Amino acid sequence: MPPPAVPPATDPASALLERFLALVAAGDFAGALPVIERLAALLPDSGRIHGYHGFTLERLERADDALAAYGRALALDPGYLDARYNRACLLARRNDPAAEAAFAELIARAPDHPGAAAALATLSAQRLQPRFDEARTRARAGDRAGAEAVYRAILAELPDNVPVLHNLATLVGTRDPQDAIRLWQRALTLEPDNLEARAALGQFLFAQGHVAAALPHLEAVVAHRPDHTAIAELVQAQADLAAWPELARLTPRLIAAIQAGTPVTPLAAVRFADDPALVLAAGRHFTAHVLGQAFPGGVAARRHVRPATAPATSPGRLTIGYLSSDLRGHIIGLLLAAVIERHDRARFAVHAYQLGRRVDPTTERIRAAVAGYADVSGLTPEQVATRIAADRVDVLIEMNGWTRDGRSEALAARPAPVQLQWLGYAGTSGSAFVDYVIADDVTVPPGDERWYTEKILRLPGTHQPFDPALIPSARPTRDELGLPEGALVLAALVPHWKITPPVFAVWMQALRALPDAVLWLADGAGAARHNLTNAAAAHGVAAERLVFARRVPMREFLGALAAADLFVDTFPYGGHSTASGALFAGLPVVALAGQGFAGRVAASVLRAAALESLVTRDLDGYARTILQLGRDRGALGRLRAELAAKRATAPLFDLERFVRALERGYEAAWARWHAGQPADHITVVGV
């Protein structure tokens, strides 16, 4: 670039330079050209004058001549940085491959040169854009290893490329969580205000269970973008910590975001709002968002041809498939294993599709019980659908819904003619590709069908099975569990996010009214224990009245439940398998039924146990029932005896009957499709 104006000239060269600068300042480059050419003839060994010549030629769009002039300038004065920068920029504008080397040489001479590093990064990124596109295409196609290799090759040249760091972190998170965290942290060191990378890191840390580490990232994102999807994880994180003041501030914002169409995970609506209409809205928004990501070119749903044989009233042997990320020692996997083992092999060929990467003895138990097993965890949604369709599955049961590690969107490609959702998600998917939700007339009472995009397949008794083999015969003593002998133990062994201030206030009221009672809570993060203890103190209850249980394996946990006197359920998201487990362990459960599916499961299993008297309809009734039983140990003892007697007759305790009802539901749904009828509500009776 030309230098600043100079004092009036006293020699011919200085006079020409002064005139040249004046013409350039006026934008008259055509007039400036003969002047700078005369100067170059007068001062042929001046690199600066040749640089000015190149600058003028460049403005007159004589690029080749300008490059030649810049070359002469640099040959005379290799340290002339302005000429070097102008030449590199001109090469870049001409898309000349030599531009990158020109900028690199400039940076080598002047590492702090303003603009050179950014220009070189932009050029390199443009050159590598086809490789970046290749990596994304490979990732979408399910070639994770190939995509990772391409991204790492790009990073070898561009170690500070934030989009590549972000995409690679997203790609490797499942395989190497620590590497993913390092990549996102590097991206944020380079671009602290990058909300996409910060939200991804916060959401990933939260999913990995690092709640305290996730919080500052989630809070920063939501502070800048109140409607960001990270609001869901931020609400969940504060709930995990029992940070109720923050929860009171954030939950209305979560609800507003859903109502405004933000595609937050619908699980947040299921957990934190007793509002089936909100769950439906969240499901619809999220479904549209996920389908756009999973199938950017649109979904090509399969068309299934109805077989000519097997009349609808006698469907023959059906092929059914279970799709889940929890085919392991998770409660879903444990319950499903018991169901699969009891399926009638004469009527059903059972397949299982594993979405999770963790394998344990329960996984092997399921694998041994099915006709076909496939690990589809590394596949894209379309590939998952293709794999299931290859097995000619008639009825597919998706068991995650919109929970972590699920792949519900695979059902959009219609891998099976009949598709159902069951057990893992307490609400509607909000999609058009799930035909039925398996429920019962308590979880989805007549009239509530309007809150579901699916039809309702209602089972008799309850929609939720339980395996009595999960309850160990050996029960730990109270002393072994750290519980006081002789105390009235109210058990609330649930994740802390389920505990809400209104329900906690009822528990504290019970502790104040029952001096010998203690509240048995699950262990959790230190901050949660601190917050719960402080909340108890605010209610006038001493810290020692709260007993925190240590973490133990599932069967050990279920066996320990019998040491309590009464299980007090939560609201609006109540107990599900834990409520069933308590009843199987002989522990009565007091429940408060809500409006949505998630708040009605405990009521469902109590009805199936013939103990509907323990289902309450409001907080006053809930509090009154707890106090009545707490004050009358004799009544509580009789209730436990009644519960023990029900094991011989109540539907909840008959797993064989449950499986027969479930099978009849599958056959009824298949029969409608086979007959050419659209899906419709089904009620299984007479089992």
XYZ file of C-alpha atoms in Angstrom:
687
model
C 0.000 0.000 0.000
C 1.225 3.616 -0.624
C 2.852 5.310 2.350
C 1.419 8.387 4.075
C 1.744 11.756 2.420
C 5.253 13.226 2.426
C 6.447 16.837 2.802
C 6.726 18.969 -0.372
C 9.429 17.592 -2.665
C 12.694 19.376 -3.517
C 14.054 16.830 -6.045
C 12.491 15.272 -9.186
C 11.897 11.811 -7.610
C 10.300 13.287 -4.534
C 8.115 15.534 -6.648
C 6.961 12.573 -8.722
C 6.266 10.555 -5.554
C 4.224 13.424 -4.116
C 2.196 13.672 -7.322
C 1.698 9.888 -7.417
C 0.384 9.834 -3.875
C -2.002 12.686 -4.589
C -3.413 10.904 -7.638
C -3.831 7.649 -5.680
C -5.577 9.501 -2.867
C -7.979 10.935 -5.457
C -8.590 7.450 -6.873
C -7.064 8.363 -10.243
C -5.057 5.201 -10.832
C -4.943 5.698 -14.603
C -3.287 9.059 -14.054
C -1.005 7.637 -11.362
C 0.356 4.842 -13.589
C 2.663 6.910 -15.873
C 3.919 8.785 -12.833
C 4.928 5.598 -10.940
C 6.461 4.181 -14.140
C 8.662 7.263 -14.461
C 9.625 6.833 -10.806
C 10.513 3.177 -11.402
C 12.742 4.262 -14.309
C 14.422 6.847 -12.059
C 14.762 4.431 -9.087
C 15.090 0.921 -10.606
C 16.612 -0.531 -7.421
C 13.809 0.614 -5.082
C 11.692 -2.308 -3.986
C 9.157 0.100 -2.537
C 8.640 1.938 -5.844
C 8.107 -1.386 -7.663
C 5.628 -2.319 -4.948
C 3.705 0.908 -5.599
C 3.818 0.091 -9.291
C 2.292 -3.328 -8.601
C -0.376 -1.761 -6.399
C -1.370 0.673 -9.184
C -1.460 -2.021 -11.865
C -3.612 -4.186 -9.587
C -6.155 -1.375 -9.209
C -6.268 -1.094 -13.008
C -7.045 -4.849 -13.160
C -3.749 -5.685 -14.872
C -3.127 -8.644 -12.616
C -0.284 -10.296 -14.546
C 1.665 -7.053 -14.751
C 0.951 -6.362 -11.065
C 2.323 -9.752 -10.044
C 5.460 -9.115 -12.088
C 5.934 -5.743 -10.380
C 5.431 -7.304 -6.926
C 7.979 -9.935 -7.870
C 10.553 -7.269 -8.771
C 9.811 -5.460 -5.488
C 10.391 -8.595 -3.407
C 13.529 -9.525 -5.341
C 14.961 -6.151 -4.388
C 13.523 -6.068 -0.843
C 12.490 -9.514 0.515
C 11.410 -7.915 3.796
C 8.886 -5.584 2.141
C 5.811 -7.029 3.900
C 3.162 -4.865 2.251
C 4.234 -5.994 -1.210
C 4.364 -9.583 -0.035
C 0.851 -9.330 1.459
C -0.569 -7.572 -1.638
C 0.906 -10.229 -3.911
C -0.550 -13.068 -1.769
C -3.975 -11.426 -1.747
C -3.899 -10.986 -5.520
C -2.960 -14.632 -5.991
C -5.853 -15.606 -3.714
C -8.331 -13.509 -5.685
C -7.176 -15.278 -8.848
C -7.648 -18.674 -7.136
C -3.986 -19.342 -7.783
C -2.732 -22.406 -5.839
C 0.438 -20.429 -5.060
C -1.532 -18.122 -2.744
C -1.299 -20.441 0.267
C 2.480 -20.680 -0.038
C 2.692 -16.899 -0.397
C 0.747 -16.329 2.819
C 2.731 -19.044 4.602
C 6.020 -17.353 3.641
C 4.671 -14.011 4.866
C 3.691 -15.579 8.217
C 7.133 -17.161 8.495
C 8.695 -13.688 8.174
C 6.078 -11.885 10.269
C 4.136 -14.311 12.543
C 2.014 -11.474 13.939
C 1.091 -9.946 10.602
C -2.543 -8.741 10.797
C -4.777 -10.661 8.431
C -2.265 -13.127 7.020
C -3.116 -16.064 9.302
C -6.859 -15.636 8.795
C -6.401 -15.367 5.041
C -4.277 -18.514 4.938
C -6.816 -20.421 7.067
C -9.621 -19.324 4.744
C -7.693 -20.420 1.665
C -6.775 -23.758 3.190
C -10.366 -24.334 4.261
C -11.573 -23.556 0.753
C -9.047 -25.977 -0.709
C -10.065 -28.661 1.764
C -13.811 -28.043 1.455
C -14.282 -31.084 -0.830
C -12.640 -33.238 1.845
C -14.842 -31.650 4.518
C -17.887 -32.489 2.379
C -16.546 -36.011 1.928
C -16.253 -36.457 5.699
C -19.825 -35.294 6.266
C -21.095 -37.570 3.496
C -19.246 -40.539 4.993
C -20.672 -39.760 8.436
C -24.234 -39.521 7.105
C -23.720 -42.838 5.309
C -22.617 -44.523 8.530
C -18.919 -44.763 7.637
C -17.776 -43.326 10.949
C -14.213 -44.633 10.678
C -13.812 -43.192 7.193
C -15.264 -39.846 8.231
C -12.979 -39.679 11.251
C -9.920 -40.387 9.114
C -10.806 -37.576 6.717
C -11.461 -35.101 9.522
C -8.153 -35.933 11.185
C -6.337 -35.484 7.872
C -7.878 -32.019 7.578
C -6.862 -31.175 11.145
C -3.290 -32.196 10.355
C -3.218 -29.210 7.974
C -5.680 -26.961 9.792
C -5.389 -27.718 13.508
C -7.402 -24.612 14.395
C -10.393 -25.234 12.138
C -13.347 -24.963 14.511
C -16.023 -26.607 12.282
C -13.775 -29.649 11.830
C -13.019 -29.823 15.560
C -16.754 -29.657 16.314
C -17.776 -32.259 13.731
C -15.014 -34.644 14.755
C -15.973 -34.311 18.424
C -19.575 -35.129 17.560
C -18.430 -38.136 15.555
C -16.097 -39.715 18.132
C -18.151 -38.974 21.258
C -19.594 -42.465 21.554
C -16.265 -44.228 21.037
C -13.938 -41.875 22.913
C -15.734 -39.392 25.183
C -12.519 -37.851 26.515
C -11.232 -37.148 23.010
C -14.555 -35.516 22.123
C -14.360 -33.286 25.194
C -10.774 -32.263 24.320
C -11.789 -31.412 20.757
C -14.701 -29.230 21.867
C -12.528 -27.522 24.476
C -9.958 -26.745 21.768
C -12.701 -25.306 19.563
C -13.897 -23.068 22.388
C -10.360 -21.900 23.158
C -10.215 -20.681 19.566
C -13.768 -19.317 19.449
C -15.157 -18.759 22.973
C -18.384 -17.275 21.598
C -19.199 -20.244 19.352
C -22.610 -21.213 20.745
C -22.910 -24.352 18.623
C -19.707 -25.832 20.026
C -20.463 -24.651 23.573
C -23.967 -26.128 23.498
C -22.632 -29.403 22.096
C -20.005 -29.645 24.827
C -22.494 -28.796 27.573
C -25.045 -31.294 26.312
C -22.386 -33.973 25.886
C -20.940 -33.447 29.368
C -24.432 -33.639 30.795
C -25.187 -36.869 28.909
C -21.932 -38.317 30.291
C -23.083 -37.548 33.836
C -20.692 -34.609 34.403
C -23.460 -32.312 35.591
C -21.293 -29.752 37.391
C -18.950 -29.437 34.400
C -21.874 -29.107 31.989
C -23.677 -26.349 33.892
C -21.505 -23.324 32.993
C -21.655 -24.208 29.294
C -25.415 -24.736 29.304
C -25.972 -21.561 31.298
C -23.814 -19.522 28.894
C -25.718 -20.820 25.865
C -29.151 -20.182 27.348
C -28.066 -16.728 28.554
C -27.270 -15.785 24.949
C -30.112 -17.753 23.360
C -33.037 -18.317 25.756
C -34.806 -20.431 23.123
C -31.820 -22.732 22.463
C -32.485 -26.467 22.746
C -29.908 -26.555 25.573
C -32.667 -25.201 27.860
C -33.848 -28.814 28.243
C -30.495 -30.093 29.499
C -30.089 -27.031 31.725
C -33.458 -27.694 33.375
C -32.590 -31.372 33.793
C -29.174 -30.538 35.267
C -30.672 -28.178 37.842
C -33.304 -30.790 38.685
C -30.595 -33.434 39.158
C -29.013 -31.131 41.717
C -32.353 -30.324 43.397
C -31.588 -26.654 42.648
C -35.217 -25.669 42.988
C -34.915 -21.863 42.801
C -33.110 -22.213 39.455
C -35.653 -24.786 38.364
C -38.513 -22.415 39.172
C -36.836 -19.758 37.027
C -36.019 -22.022 34.083
C -39.044 -24.320 33.766
C -41.392 -21.590 32.465
C -38.749 -20.748 29.864
C -38.608 -24.401 28.831
C -42.370 -24.493 28.426
C -42.343 -21.232 26.461
C -39.619 -22.575 24.169
C -41.670 -25.693 23.404
C -44.787 -23.631 22.776
C -42.779 -21.419 20.412
C -41.688 -24.466 18.395
C -38.125 -24.951 19.656
C -37.225 -28.614 19.010
C -36.069 -29.464 22.532
C -36.066 -33.102 23.539
C -39.684 -34.046 24.343
C -38.407 -35.971 27.348
C -38.123 -32.598 29.099
C -41.848 -32.021 28.662
C -42.585 -35.553 29.851
C -40.510 -35.074 32.994
C -41.234 -31.523 34.047
C -44.783 -30.707 33.007
C -47.944 -32.629 33.844
C -49.372 -31.567 30.499
C -50.009 -34.120 27.739
C -50.749 -31.315 25.262
C -47.245 -29.943 25.804
C -45.729 -33.413 25.367
C -47.594 -33.721 22.064
C -46.359 -30.328 20.855
C -42.784 -31.129 21.874
C -42.951 -34.471 20.082
C -44.168 -32.904 16.860
C -41.511 -30.179 16.855
C -38.741 -32.611 17.703
C -39.832 -35.198 15.149
C -39.701 -32.652 12.333
C -36.248 -31.518 13.471
C -34.797 -35.017 13.788
C -36.183 -36.179 10.448
C -34.630 -33.167 8.757
C -31.252 -34.155 10.181
C -31.523 -37.909 9.642
C -33.018 -37.722 6.154
C -31.894 -34.406 4.618
C -33.112 -35.523 1.209
C -36.471 -36.682 2.556
C -37.681 -40.033 3.852
C -38.342 -42.868 1.431
C -40.791 -45.003 3.418
C -41.077 -48.630 2.365
C -44.350 -49.968 1.010
C -45.160 -53.398 2.408
C -47.155 -55.919 0.401
C -49.729 -57.876 2.356
C -49.180 -61.639 2.126
C -51.828 -63.572 0.285
C -51.827 -66.375 2.844
C -52.695 -66.409 6.546
C -56.133 -64.879 7.016
C -56.326 -61.889 9.318
C -58.175 -63.837 12.012
C -55.336 -66.383 12.169
C -52.131 -64.536 11.374
C -49.820 -67.536 11.558
C -46.294 -67.171 12.881
C -45.366 -63.505 13.134
C -41.858 -62.119 13.065
C -41.557 -59.474 15.748
C -38.593 -57.246 16.455
C -37.537 -55.267 19.514
C -35.382 -52.170 18.915
C -33.675 -50.749 21.999
C -30.462 -49.232 23.340
C -31.049 -51.005 26.657
C -30.567 -54.695 25.834
C -28.355 -55.043 28.893
C -28.599 -54.907 32.688
C -30.786 -51.803 32.479
C -34.292 -52.304 33.891
C -35.755 -52.186 30.363
C -33.407 -54.951 29.255
C -34.102 -57.029 32.352
C -37.873 -56.806 31.883
C -37.669 -57.418 28.146
C -35.515 -60.506 28.656
C -38.224 -62.022 30.851
C -40.886 -61.222 28.246
C -38.878 -62.598 25.317
C -38.167 -65.834 27.148
C -41.917 -66.355 27.576
C -42.963 -65.632 24.003
C -44.807 -68.483 22.302
C -42.260 -69.733 19.760
C -44.989 -71.487 17.815
C -46.625 -68.110 17.098
C -43.683 -65.688 17.149
C -40.180 -65.533 15.749
C -38.438 -62.909 17.864
C -35.603 -60.632 16.763
C -33.686 -58.098 18.848
C -31.826 -55.036 17.570
C -29.272 -53.505 19.902
C -28.615 -49.760 19.693
C -26.284 -49.544 22.682
C -22.621 -50.476 22.730
C -22.595 -51.918 26.256
C -22.804 -55.704 26.442
C -23.298 -57.701 29.636
C -24.879 -60.984 30.806
C -28.386 -59.625 30.152
C -27.378 -58.943 26.551
C -26.243 -62.543 26.210
C -29.440 -63.745 27.863
C -31.516 -61.886 25.261
C -29.294 -63.054 22.423
C -29.813 -66.669 23.510
C -33.602 -66.246 23.627
C -34.194 -64.770 20.150
C -34.184 -66.134 16.639
C -32.097 -63.225 15.399
C -29.906 -60.620 17.081
C -28.129 -57.663 15.473
C -25.981 -54.872 16.839
C -27.117 -51.802 14.881
C -25.531 -49.224 17.174
C -23.120 -47.944 14.540
C -25.675 -47.612 11.752
C -27.509 -44.584 10.437
C -31.308 -44.478 10.856
C -31.765 -45.533 7.230
C -29.316 -48.410 7.681
C -31.102 -49.494 10.859
C -34.365 -49.585 8.923
C -32.749 -51.522 6.074
C -31.304 -54.073 8.493
C -34.674 -54.638 10.176
C -36.515 -54.830 6.852
C -34.064 -57.492 5.669
C -35.390 -59.773 8.422
C -38.947 -59.270 7.121
C -40.163 -58.142 10.529
C -43.973 -57.975 10.702
C -44.352 -56.093 13.964
C -41.585 -53.803 15.230
C -41.556 -52.583 18.838
C -39.438 -49.482 19.464
C -38.490 -49.206 23.130
C -36.645 -45.896 23.527
C -38.911 -43.197 22.207
C -37.216 -39.815 22.384
C -34.722 -40.840 25.061
C -30.948 -40.795 24.852
C -29.356 -43.331 22.466
C -32.692 -44.139 20.829
C -33.200 -44.224 17.075
C -36.933 -43.692 16.746
C -36.435 -41.814 13.480
C -35.449 -45.108 11.827
C -39.132 -46.009 11.901
C -39.853 -43.164 9.479
C -38.370 -45.370 6.738
C -41.088 -47.917 7.630
C -38.918 -51.020 8.206
C -41.999 -53.016 9.291
C -45.664 -52.850 8.299
C -46.783 -52.466 11.933
C -44.744 -50.288 14.309
C -45.324 -49.786 18.028
C -43.753 -47.884 20.913
C -43.530 -49.465 24.338
C -42.121 -49.179 27.818
C -39.107 -46.867 27.486
C -40.910 -43.573 26.862
C -43.999 -42.324 28.696
C -45.782 -40.246 26.079
C -46.543 -39.771 22.421
C -43.757 -39.703 19.854
C -45.575 -36.918 18.029
C -44.789 -38.712 14.764
C -46.724 -40.215 11.884
C -44.560 -43.331 11.726
C -45.458 -45.017 15.036
C -48.782 -46.793 14.646
C -49.504 -47.705 18.269
C -48.462 -46.833 21.796
C -48.794 -49.764 24.186
C -50.589 -48.549 27.309
C -53.556 -49.412 29.519
C -56.729 -47.606 30.501
C -55.061 -45.941 33.489
C -51.984 -44.540 31.766
C -54.111 -43.431 28.797
C -57.720 -43.285 29.986
C -60.564 -43.037 27.477
C -60.731 -39.479 26.197
C -56.973 -38.902 26.327
C -56.394 -40.393 22.876
C -56.389 -36.850 21.477
C -52.952 -36.273 22.996
C -51.367 -39.026 20.876
C -50.451 -39.167 17.212
C -50.528 -42.957 17.577
C -53.469 -45.217 18.233
C -53.608 -46.752 21.702
C -53.146 -50.486 22.194
C -54.468 -51.061 25.707
C -53.468 -54.137 27.686
C -55.540 -55.498 30.565
C -54.201 -54.800 34.050
C -51.109 -52.766 33.215
C -48.861 -52.134 30.241
C -45.750 -52.693 32.368
C -44.393 -56.177 33.099
C -42.203 -57.152 35.996
C -40.041 -60.189 36.540
C -40.373 -61.645 40.061
C -36.936 -63.205 39.637
C -35.473 -59.707 40.010
C -36.377 -59.711 43.702
C -33.683 -61.647 45.585
C -34.715 -63.986 48.346
C -32.002 -62.694 50.680
C -32.953 -59.299 52.090
C -30.464 -56.970 53.816
C -31.189 -55.860 57.363
C -31.903 -52.278 58.314
C -28.608 -52.114 60.099
C -26.800 -53.138 56.916
C -28.672 -50.422 55.045
C -27.956 -47.708 57.601
C -31.624 -47.429 58.614
C -32.656 -47.018 62.254
C -34.343 -50.032 63.786
C -37.882 -49.327 64.910
C -38.259 -46.194 62.776
C -41.038 -45.662 60.271
C -39.126 -45.652 56.981
C -40.705 -43.689 54.141
C -38.875 -44.705 50.971
C -38.385 -42.292 48.071
C -35.554 -44.103 46.332
C -35.839 -42.236 43.050
C -33.544 -40.010 40.978
C -33.435 -36.588 42.576
C -34.823 -34.870 39.477
C -38.172 -36.532 40.204
C -38.462 -34.775 43.564
C -40.406 -31.515 43.354
C -40.939 -28.873 46.071
C -44.686 -29.583 46.560
C -44.120 -33.317 47.043
C -41.084 -32.716 49.240
C -43.201 -30.387 51.386
C -45.686 -33.235 51.937
C -42.852 -35.528 53.002
C -41.550 -32.914 55.431
C -45.068 -32.467 56.825
C -45.159 -36.225 57.434
C -41.770 -36.187 59.187
C -42.865 -33.365 61.477
C -46.088 -35.189 62.337
C -44.401 -38.585 62.764
C -41.450 -38.155 65.147
C -40.168 -41.702 64.648
C -40.162 -41.467 60.820
C -37.199 -41.059 58.479
C -37.113 -40.349 54.752
C -34.986 -42.813 52.779
C -33.563 -41.142 49.688
C -31.312 -42.271 46.869
C -27.713 -41.201 46.899
C -26.625 -38.581 44.416
C -24.340 -35.663 43.723
C -23.011 -33.874 46.784
C -24.743 -30.674 45.698
C -28.088 -32.479 45.552
C -27.662 -33.918 49.038
C -26.707 -30.479 50.299
C -29.726 -28.858 48.658
C -32.154 -31.495 49.914
C -30.776 -31.278 53.440
C -31.082 -27.487 53.361
C -34.624 -27.758 52.039
C -35.488 -30.094 54.916
C -34.023 -27.600 57.403
C -36.172 -24.875 55.854
C -39.169 -27.089 56.694
C -37.954 -27.531 60.262
C -36.663 -31.087 59.752
C -33.219 -32.099 61.001
C -30.645 -33.487 58.578
C -30.488 -36.858 60.375
C -34.117 -37.519 59.439
C -32.941 -37.918 55.833
C -31.089 -41.178 55.131
C -29.251 -41.434 51.813
C -28.888 -44.933 50.401
C -25.666 -46.023 48.749
C -25.675 -47.022 45.087
C -26.038 -50.770 44.523
C -26.814 -53.065 41.555
C -30.439 -53.336 40.452
C -31.313 -56.673 42.084
C -29.700 -55.610 45.335
C -31.625 -52.338 45.200
C -34.939 -54.129 44.653
C -34.216 -56.525 47.501
C -33.487 -53.640 49.853
C -36.895 -52.044 49.258
C -38.555 -54.482 51.646
C -36.710 -52.826 54.546
C -38.942 -49.745 54.222
C -42.472 -49.388 55.581
C -44.039 -47.297 52.835
C -42.965 -46.137 49.388
C -43.959 -42.520 48.706
C -44.179 -41.818 44.995
C -43.247 -38.617 43.157
C -45.171 -36.195 40.953
C -45.511 -35.186 38.114
C -43.159 -37.960 36.960
C -43.941 -40.930 39.147
C -42.425 -44.321 39.743
C -42.511 -46.860 36.914
C -40.449 -50.020 37.307
C -39.492 -48.901 40.819
C -43.161 -48.805 41.805
C -43.645 -52.317 40.441
C -40.468 -53.476 42.147
C -41.643 -52.077 45.478
C -44.938 -53.949 45.215
C -43.168 -57.173 44.258
C -40.895 -56.691 47.273
C -43.996 -56.414 49.469
C -43.756 -52.642 49.991
C -46.996 -50.623 49.663
C -46.836 -47.562 47.416
C -48.775 -44.316 47.828
C -49.140 -42.582 44.459
C -50.476 -39.277 43.199
C -51.977 -39.729 39.737
C -51.287 -36.956 37.248
C -52.717 -35.982 33.884
C -50.054 -37.517 31.661
C -48.740 -41.015 31.012
C -45.604 -40.503 33.146
C -47.657 -39.502 36.166
C -50.047 -42.466 35.917
C -47.783 -45.518 35.752
C -47.710 -46.047 39.524
C -51.506 -45.779 39.535
C -51.577 -48.377 36.762
C -49.477 -50.924 38.629
C -51.426 -50.295 41.863
C -54.661 -50.979 40.008
C -53.099 -54.160 38.596
C -52.118 -55.129 42.157
C -55.728 -54.562 43.313
C -54.582 -51.699 45.588
C -56.370 -48.752 43.994
C -57.072 -47.304 47.438
C -53.438 -46.153 47.479
C -53.918 -43.983 44.390
C -54.625 -40.356 45.298
C -55.883 -37.533 43.080
C -54.416 -34.410 44.665
C -51.712 -33.309 47.094
C -54.118 -33.134 50.029
C -55.244 -36.717 49.482
C -51.643 -37.815 48.994
C -50.562 -36.185 52.266
C -53.590 -37.528 54.123
C -52.979 -41.129 53.010
C -49.314 -41.035 54.033
C -50.197 -39.648 57.470
C -53.029 -42.113 58.035
C -50.800 -45.095 57.297
C -47.864 -43.621 59.178
C -49.929 -43.136 62.324
C -51.502 -46.600 62.215
C -48.801 -49.258 62.124
C -51.486 -51.899 62.460
C -53.223 -50.705 59.287
C -49.878 -50.593 57.524
C -49.158 -54.164 58.599
C -52.555 -55.323 57.357
C -51.897 -53.567 54.061
C -48.636 -55.440 53.650
C -50.403 -58.712 54.407
C -53.074 -57.852 51.855
C -50.374 -57.096 49.294
C -48.739 -60.462 49.959
C -52.084 -62.212 49.474
C -52.671 -60.414 46.166
C -49.609 -62.060 44.665
C -51.657 -65.167 43.977
C -54.479 -63.414 42.116
C -53.705 -59.849 41.018
C -52.741 -59.307 37.341
C -49.570 -57.417 38.209
C -47.958 -60.577 39.556
C -48.808 -62.845 36.600
C -46.073 -62.385 34.033
C -47.247 -65.316 31.906
C -50.686 -63.753 31.551
C -49.100 -60.412 30.739
C -47.079 -61.909 27.880
C -50.154 -63.652 26.455
C -52.018 -60.321 26.473
C -49.090 -58.567 24.833
C -48.971 -61.224 22.107
C -52.684 -60.852 21.466
C -52.132 -57.123 21.096
C -49.431 -57.715 18.489
C -51.684 -60.117 16.608
C -54.614 -57.694 16.705
C -52.504 -54.853 15.309
C -51.150 -57.151 12.597
C -54.618 -58.417 11.752
C -55.858 -54.882 11.066
C -52.962 -54.182 8.725
C -53.303 -57.558 7.028
C -56.990 -56.873 6.402
C -56.171 -53.536 4.788
C -57.585 -51.560 7.685
C -55.872 -48.473 9.103
C -54.517 -48.556 12.626
C -57.184 -47.964 15.255
C -57.463 -48.161 19.025
C -57.247 -51.728 20.311
C -58.244 -53.057 23.724
C -57.058 -56.541 24.614
C -59.587 -58.381 26.784
C -60.283 -61.856 28.055
C -56.749 -63.034 28.813
